Short mmCIF file of C-alpha atoms in Angstrom, two decimals:
data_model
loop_
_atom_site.label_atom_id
_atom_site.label_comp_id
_atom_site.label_asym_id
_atom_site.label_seq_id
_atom_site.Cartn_x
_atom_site.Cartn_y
_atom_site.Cartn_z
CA UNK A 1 -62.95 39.35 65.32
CA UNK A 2 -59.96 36.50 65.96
CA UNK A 3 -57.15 37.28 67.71
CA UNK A 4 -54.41 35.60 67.30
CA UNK A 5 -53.27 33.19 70.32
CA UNK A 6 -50.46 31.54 71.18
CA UNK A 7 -49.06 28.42 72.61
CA UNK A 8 -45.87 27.62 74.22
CA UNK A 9 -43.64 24.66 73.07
CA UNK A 10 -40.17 23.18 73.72
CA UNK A 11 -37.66 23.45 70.56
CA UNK A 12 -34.39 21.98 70.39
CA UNK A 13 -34.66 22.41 74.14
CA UNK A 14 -35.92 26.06 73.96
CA UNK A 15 -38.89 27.55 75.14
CA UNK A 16 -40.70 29.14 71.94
CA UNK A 17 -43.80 31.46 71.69
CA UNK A 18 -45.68 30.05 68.32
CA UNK A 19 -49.12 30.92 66.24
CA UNK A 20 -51.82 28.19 67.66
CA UNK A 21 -52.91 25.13 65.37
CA UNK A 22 -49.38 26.01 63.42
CA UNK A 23 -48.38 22.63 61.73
CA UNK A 24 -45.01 21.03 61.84
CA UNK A 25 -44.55 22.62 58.32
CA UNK A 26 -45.82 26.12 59.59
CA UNK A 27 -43.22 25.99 61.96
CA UNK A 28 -39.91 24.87 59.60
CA UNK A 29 -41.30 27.90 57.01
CA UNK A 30 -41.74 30.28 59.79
CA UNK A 31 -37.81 29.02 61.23
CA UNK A 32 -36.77 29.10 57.81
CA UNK A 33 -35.68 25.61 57.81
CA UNK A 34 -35.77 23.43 54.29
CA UNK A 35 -37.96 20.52 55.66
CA UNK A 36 -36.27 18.53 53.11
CA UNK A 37 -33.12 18.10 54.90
CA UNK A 38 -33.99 17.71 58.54
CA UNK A 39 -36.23 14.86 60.92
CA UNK A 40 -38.78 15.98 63.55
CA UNK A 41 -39.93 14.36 66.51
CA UNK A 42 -42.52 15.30 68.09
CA UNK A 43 -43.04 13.93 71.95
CA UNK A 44 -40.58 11.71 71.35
CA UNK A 45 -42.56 10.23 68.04
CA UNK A 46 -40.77 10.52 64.82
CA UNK A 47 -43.23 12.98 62.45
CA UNK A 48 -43.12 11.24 59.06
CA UNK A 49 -41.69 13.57 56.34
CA UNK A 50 -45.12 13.27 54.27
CA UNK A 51 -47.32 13.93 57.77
CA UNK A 52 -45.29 17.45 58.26
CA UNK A 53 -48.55 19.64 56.58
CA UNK A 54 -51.39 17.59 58.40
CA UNK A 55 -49.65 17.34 61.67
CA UNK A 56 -50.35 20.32 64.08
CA UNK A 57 -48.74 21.26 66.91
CA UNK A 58 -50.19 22.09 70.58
CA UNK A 59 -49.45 23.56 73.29
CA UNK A 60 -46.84 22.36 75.39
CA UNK A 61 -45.28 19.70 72.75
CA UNK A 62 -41.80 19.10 72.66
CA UNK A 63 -39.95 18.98 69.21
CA UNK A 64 -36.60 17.75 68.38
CA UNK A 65 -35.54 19.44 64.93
CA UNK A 66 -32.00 17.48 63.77
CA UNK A 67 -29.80 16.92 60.64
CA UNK A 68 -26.59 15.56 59.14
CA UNK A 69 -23.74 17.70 60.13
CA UNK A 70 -20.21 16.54 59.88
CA UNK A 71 -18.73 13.26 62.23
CA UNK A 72 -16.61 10.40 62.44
CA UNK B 1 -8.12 -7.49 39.00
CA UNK B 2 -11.56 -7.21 40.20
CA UNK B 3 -11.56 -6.62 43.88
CA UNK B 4 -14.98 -5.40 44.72
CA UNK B 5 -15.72 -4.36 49.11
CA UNK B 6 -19.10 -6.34 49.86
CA UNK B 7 -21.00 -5.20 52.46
CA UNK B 8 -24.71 -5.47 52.85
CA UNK B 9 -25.22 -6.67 49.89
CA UNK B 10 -23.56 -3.71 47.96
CA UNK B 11 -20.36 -4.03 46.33
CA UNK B 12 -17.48 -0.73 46.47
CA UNK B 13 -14.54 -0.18 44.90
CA UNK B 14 -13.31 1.63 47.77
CA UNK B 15 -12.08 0.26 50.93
CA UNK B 16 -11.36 3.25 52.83
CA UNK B 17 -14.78 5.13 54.83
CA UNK B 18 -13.92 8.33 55.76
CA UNK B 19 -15.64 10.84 58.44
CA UNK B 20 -16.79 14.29 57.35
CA UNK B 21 -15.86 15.95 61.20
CA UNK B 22 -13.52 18.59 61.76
CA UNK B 23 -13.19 20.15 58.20
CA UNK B 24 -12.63 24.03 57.79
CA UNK B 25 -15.80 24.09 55.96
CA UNK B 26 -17.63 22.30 53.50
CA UNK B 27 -15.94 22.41 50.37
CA UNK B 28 -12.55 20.97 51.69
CA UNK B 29 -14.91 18.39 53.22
CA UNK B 30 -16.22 17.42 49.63
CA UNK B 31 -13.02 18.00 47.94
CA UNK B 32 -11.21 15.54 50.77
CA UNK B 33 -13.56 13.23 50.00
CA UNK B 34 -13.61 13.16 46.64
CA UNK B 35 -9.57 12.88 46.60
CA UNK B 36 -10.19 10.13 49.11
CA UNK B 37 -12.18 7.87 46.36
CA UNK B 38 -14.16 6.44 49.51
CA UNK B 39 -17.95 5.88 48.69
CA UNK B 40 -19.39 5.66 52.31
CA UNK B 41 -19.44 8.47 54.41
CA UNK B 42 -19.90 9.11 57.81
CA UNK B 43 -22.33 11.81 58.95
CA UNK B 44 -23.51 12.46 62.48
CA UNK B 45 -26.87 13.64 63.66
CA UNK B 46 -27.56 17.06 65.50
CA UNK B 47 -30.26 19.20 66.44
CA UNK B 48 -30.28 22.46 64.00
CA UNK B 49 -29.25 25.84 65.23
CA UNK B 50 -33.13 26.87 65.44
CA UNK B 51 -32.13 31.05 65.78
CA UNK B 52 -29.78 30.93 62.91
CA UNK B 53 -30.74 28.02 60.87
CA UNK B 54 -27.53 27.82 58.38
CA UNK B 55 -29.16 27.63 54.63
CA UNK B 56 -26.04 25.19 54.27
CA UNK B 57 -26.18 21.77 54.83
CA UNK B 58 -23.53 18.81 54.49
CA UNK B 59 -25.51 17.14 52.30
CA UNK B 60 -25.39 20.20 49.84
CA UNK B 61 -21.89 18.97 49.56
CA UNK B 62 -22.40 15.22 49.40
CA UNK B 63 -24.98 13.84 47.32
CA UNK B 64 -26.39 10.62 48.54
CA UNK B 65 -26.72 9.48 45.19
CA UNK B 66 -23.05 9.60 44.92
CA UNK B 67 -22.44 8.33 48.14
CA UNK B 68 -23.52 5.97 50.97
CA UNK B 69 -24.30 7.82 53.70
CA UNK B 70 -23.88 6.52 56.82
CA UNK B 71 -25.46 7.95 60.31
CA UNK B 72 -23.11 7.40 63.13
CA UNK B 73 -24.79 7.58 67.14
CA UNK B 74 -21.15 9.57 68.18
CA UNK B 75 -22.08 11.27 71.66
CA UNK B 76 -24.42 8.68 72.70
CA UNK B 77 -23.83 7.52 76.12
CA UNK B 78 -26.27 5.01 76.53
CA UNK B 79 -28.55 2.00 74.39
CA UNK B 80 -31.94 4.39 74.25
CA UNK B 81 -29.72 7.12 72.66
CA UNK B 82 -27.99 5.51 70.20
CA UNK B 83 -30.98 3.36 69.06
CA UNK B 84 -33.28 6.74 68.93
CA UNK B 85 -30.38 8.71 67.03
CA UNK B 86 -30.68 5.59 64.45
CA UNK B 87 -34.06 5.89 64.00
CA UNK B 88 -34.15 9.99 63.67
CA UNK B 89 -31.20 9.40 61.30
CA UNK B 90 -33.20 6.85 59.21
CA UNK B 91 -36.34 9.02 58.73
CA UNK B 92 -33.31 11.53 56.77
CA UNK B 93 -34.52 8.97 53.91
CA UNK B 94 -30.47 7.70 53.20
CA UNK B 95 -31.01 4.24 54.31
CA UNK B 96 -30.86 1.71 56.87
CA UNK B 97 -26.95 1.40 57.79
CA UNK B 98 -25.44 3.01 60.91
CA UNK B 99 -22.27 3.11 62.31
CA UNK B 100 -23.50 2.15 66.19
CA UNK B 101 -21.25 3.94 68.69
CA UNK B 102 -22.30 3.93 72.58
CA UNK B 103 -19.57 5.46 74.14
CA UNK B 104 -18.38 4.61 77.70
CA UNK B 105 -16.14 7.23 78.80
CA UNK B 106 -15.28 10.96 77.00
CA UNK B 107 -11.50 10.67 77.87
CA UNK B 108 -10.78 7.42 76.08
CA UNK B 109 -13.81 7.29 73.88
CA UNK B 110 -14.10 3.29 74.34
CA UNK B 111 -16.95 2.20 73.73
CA UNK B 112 -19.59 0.49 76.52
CA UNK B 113 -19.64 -2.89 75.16
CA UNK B 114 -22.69 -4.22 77.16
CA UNK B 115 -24.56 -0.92 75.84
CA UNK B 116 -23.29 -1.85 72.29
CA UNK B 117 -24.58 -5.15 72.61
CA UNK B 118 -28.28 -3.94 73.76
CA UNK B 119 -28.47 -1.26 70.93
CA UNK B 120 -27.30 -3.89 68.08
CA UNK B 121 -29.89 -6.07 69.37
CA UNK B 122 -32.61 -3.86 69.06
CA UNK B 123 -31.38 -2.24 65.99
CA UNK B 124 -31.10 -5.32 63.87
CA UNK B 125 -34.43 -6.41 64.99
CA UNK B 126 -35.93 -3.22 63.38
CA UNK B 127 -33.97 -4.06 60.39
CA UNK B 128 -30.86 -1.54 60.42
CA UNK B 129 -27.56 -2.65 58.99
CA UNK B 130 -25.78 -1.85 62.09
CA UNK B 131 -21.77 -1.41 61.79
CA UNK B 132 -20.77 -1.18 65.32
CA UNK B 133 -17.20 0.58 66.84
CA UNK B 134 -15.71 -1.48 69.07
CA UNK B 135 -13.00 -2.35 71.53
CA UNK B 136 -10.44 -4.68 69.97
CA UNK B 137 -11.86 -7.71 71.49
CA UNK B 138 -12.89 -10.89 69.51
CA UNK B 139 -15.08 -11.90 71.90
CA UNK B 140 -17.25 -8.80 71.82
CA UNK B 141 -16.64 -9.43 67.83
CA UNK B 142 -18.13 -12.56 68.13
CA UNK B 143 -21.59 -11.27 70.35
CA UNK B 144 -21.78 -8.86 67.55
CA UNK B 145 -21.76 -10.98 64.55
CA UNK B 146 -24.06 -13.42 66.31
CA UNK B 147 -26.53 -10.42 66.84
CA UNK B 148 -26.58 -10.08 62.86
CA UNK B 149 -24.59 -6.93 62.75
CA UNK B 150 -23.33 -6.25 59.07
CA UNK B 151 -19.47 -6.10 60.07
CA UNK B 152 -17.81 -5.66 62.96
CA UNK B 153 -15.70 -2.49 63.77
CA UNK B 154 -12.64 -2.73 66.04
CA UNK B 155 -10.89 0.43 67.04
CA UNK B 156 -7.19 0.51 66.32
CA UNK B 157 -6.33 3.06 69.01
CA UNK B 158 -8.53 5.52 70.55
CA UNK B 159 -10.57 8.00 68.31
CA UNK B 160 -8.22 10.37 67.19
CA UNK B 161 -5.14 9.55 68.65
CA UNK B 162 -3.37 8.84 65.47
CA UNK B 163 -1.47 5.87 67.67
CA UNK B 164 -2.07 3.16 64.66
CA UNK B 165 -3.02 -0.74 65.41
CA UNK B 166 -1.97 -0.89 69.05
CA UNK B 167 -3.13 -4.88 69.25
CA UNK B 168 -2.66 -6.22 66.15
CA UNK B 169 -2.78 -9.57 67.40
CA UNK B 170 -6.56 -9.26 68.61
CA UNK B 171 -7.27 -7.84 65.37
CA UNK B 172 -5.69 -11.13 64.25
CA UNK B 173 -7.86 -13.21 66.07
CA UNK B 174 -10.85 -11.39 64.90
CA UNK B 175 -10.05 -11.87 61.29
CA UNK B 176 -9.71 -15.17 61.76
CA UNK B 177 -12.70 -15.83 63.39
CA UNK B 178 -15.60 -12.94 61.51
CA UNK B 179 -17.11 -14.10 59.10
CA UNK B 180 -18.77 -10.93 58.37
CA UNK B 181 -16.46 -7.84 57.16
CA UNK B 182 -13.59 -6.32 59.94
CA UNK B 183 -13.15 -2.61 59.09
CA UNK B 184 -10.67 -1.03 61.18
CA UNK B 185 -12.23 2.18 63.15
CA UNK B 186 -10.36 5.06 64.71
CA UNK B 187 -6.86 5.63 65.58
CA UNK B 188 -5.23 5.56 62.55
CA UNK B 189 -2.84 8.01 62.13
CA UNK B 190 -1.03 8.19 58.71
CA UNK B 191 -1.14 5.99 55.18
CA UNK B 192 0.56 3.41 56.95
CA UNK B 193 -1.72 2.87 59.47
CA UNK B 194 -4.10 2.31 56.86
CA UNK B 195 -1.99 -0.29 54.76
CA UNK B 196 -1.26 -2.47 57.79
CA UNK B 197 -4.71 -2.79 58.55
CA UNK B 198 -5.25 -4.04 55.17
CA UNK B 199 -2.32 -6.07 54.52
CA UNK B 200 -3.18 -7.52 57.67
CA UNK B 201 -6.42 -8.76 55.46
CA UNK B 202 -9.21 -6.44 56.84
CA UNK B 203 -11.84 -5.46 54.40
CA UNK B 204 -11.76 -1.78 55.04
CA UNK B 205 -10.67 1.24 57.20
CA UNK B 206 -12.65 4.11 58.71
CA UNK B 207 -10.97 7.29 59.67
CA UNK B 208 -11.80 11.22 59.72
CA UNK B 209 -9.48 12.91 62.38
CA UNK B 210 -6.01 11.20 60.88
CA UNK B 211 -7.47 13.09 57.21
CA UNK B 212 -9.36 16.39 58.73
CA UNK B 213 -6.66 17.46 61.10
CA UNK B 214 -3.92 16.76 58.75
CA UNK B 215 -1.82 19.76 58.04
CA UNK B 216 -3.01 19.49 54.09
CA UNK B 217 -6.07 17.19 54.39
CA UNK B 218 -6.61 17.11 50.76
CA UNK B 219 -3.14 15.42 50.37
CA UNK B 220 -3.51 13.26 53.53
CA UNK B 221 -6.65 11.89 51.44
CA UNK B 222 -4.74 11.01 48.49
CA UNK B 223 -2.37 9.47 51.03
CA UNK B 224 -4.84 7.31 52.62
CA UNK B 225 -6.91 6.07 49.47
CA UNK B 226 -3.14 4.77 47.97
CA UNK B 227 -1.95 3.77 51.52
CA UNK B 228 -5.78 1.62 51.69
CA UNK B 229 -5.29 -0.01 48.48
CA UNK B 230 -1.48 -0.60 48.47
CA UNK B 231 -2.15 -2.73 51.46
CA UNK B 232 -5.11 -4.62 50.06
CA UNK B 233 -2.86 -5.20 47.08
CA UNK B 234 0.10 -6.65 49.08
CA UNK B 235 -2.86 -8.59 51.20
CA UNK B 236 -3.80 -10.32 48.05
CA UNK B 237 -0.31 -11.14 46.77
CA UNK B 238 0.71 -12.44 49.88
CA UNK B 239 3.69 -11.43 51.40
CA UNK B 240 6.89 -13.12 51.90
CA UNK B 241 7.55 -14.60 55.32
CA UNK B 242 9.51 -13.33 57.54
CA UNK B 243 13.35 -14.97 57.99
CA UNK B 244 15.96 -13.36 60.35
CA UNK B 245 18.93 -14.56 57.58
CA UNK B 246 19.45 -13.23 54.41
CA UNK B 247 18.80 -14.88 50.72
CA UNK B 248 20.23 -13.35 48.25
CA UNK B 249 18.44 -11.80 45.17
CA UNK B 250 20.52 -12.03 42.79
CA UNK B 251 22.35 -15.87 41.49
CA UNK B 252 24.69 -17.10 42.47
CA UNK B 253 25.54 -19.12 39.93
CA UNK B 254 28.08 -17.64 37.67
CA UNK B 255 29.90 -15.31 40.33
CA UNK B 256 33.69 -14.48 39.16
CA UNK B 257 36.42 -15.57 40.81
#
């Protein structure tokens, strides 16, 4: 039997509780964010658009979800 | 006549950039800028509200097919910030131009202009168009063009003061040295703000606050676009000079008596 485990990482500055060996793309569906419209970084690292399903997250990683909103 | 706006390579009919900021919500946004006939928009870069992720986004509103969209680094207080906003902003997939803003102080807004420098440096060397804000100094103008920035940006008056051209004489200088584009950025205040800066011969004019926080924004927009290319128009027909007598307009030949 598999229980399910869980890791700690930073988001947007917050502390989050999230399924182990979720990817970048597990997270966005789970946060119900389009991943067409926003950038990650990941450690600092930009996560390439196209790497968002094959890269996974551990524990203790610090993302940086952004967008476009409206400026000058 | 054709009068096309060349910069980077890409040629607009507009001359006026506007700013999305500060709009009641996103459909006056688009509708302001569509009334505004500008192609390149300004856009900044945030983190999304992770707990309530709004379905809406800006770009919903503004399709970067329609328009150029262009990152800014606005709340970026140092070089590493403004040059890692750039890069986050050009993963988004809408190109390599960025309006570079490094800003020294939050009461003026002025921008650090040693900071400026070390972010265009870096930026251009990973191959970003960079449009940097700037003070109204040519010399700064000058370091930037140099670097291989696209244009150069010099403030009129502080971001969102509405004061208009405070030194038109060191925009004067500046025009007459760049040899890349001068677009005037920040501080204009109403359409004819706008038309000095052109009739004064810059290539362009970058606002938001002067259309956003207008009482009727959508008319302020319609305001600006004519105010932009009224004074590119009287630019190009070149004005009279300026006499302290009269001449009179009509002859006078043929006067009775």
């Amino acid at each position: 039997m598999r229980f399910l485990i869980f890791m700690k990482i930073k988001i947007n500055g917050e502390e989050k509780q999230i399924a182990d060996g979720l990817t970048v793309i597990g997270l966005l569906e789970s946060l119900q964010i389009r991943p067409g419209r926003v950038v990650v970084e990941r450690n600092r690292d930009i996560v390439p658009r196209d790497s968002f399903g094959a890269t996974a997250l551990a524990e203790g990683d610090a993302l940086e979800i952004v967008h476009f909103v409206g400026g000058g | 006549m054709e009068d096309f706006f060349e910069l980077a390579g890409s040629k607009y009919r507009s001359r006026l950039i506007v700013g999305t900021g500060k709009y009641k919500d996103f459909a006056e946004t688009k509708r302001a800028i569509e009334v505004s006939g500008a192609e390149i928009v300004t856009v900044a870069v945030r983190r999304v509200n992770i707990t309530d992720p709004n379905k809406e986004n800006l770009l919903d509103y503004l399709d970067p097919k329609r328009y150029t969209i262009l990152p800014n680094t606005a709340g970026c207080y140092n070089a590493d910030d403004a040059v890692r906003t750039c890069r986050l902003a050009r993963e988004a997939g809408v190109g390599k131009m960025v309006k570079l803003e490094v800003i020294g102080d939050d009461r003026t807004l002025f921008p650090d202009v040693p900071a400026t420098l070390d972010a265009a440096k870096i930026l251009v060397k990973e191959g970003f168009v960079v449009l940097p804000y700037i003070t109204d100094d040519p010399i700064t103008a000058q370091k930037l063009e140099d670097i291989g920035c696209a244009a150069v940006m010099p403030l009129a008056a502080p971001i969102g003061s509405g004061l208009g051209i405070r030194n038109p004489y060191n925009i004067r200088i500046i025009l007459e040295h760049a040899k890349v584009p001068v677009i005037v950025d920040a501080g204009v205040g109403t359409a004819s703000d706008a038309a000095v800066a052109m009739e004064m011969g810059c290539a362009g004019v970058l606002m938001n606050t002067a259309i956003a926080s207008a009482k009727n924004p959508i008319l302020m927009a319609e305001a600006m676009r004519q105010g932009v290319e009224a004074g590119r128009k009287a630019y190009l027909a070149g004005r009279i000079p300026k006499k302290l007598y009269a001449t009179a307009s009509s002859p006078l030949d043929g006067i009775l008596n």
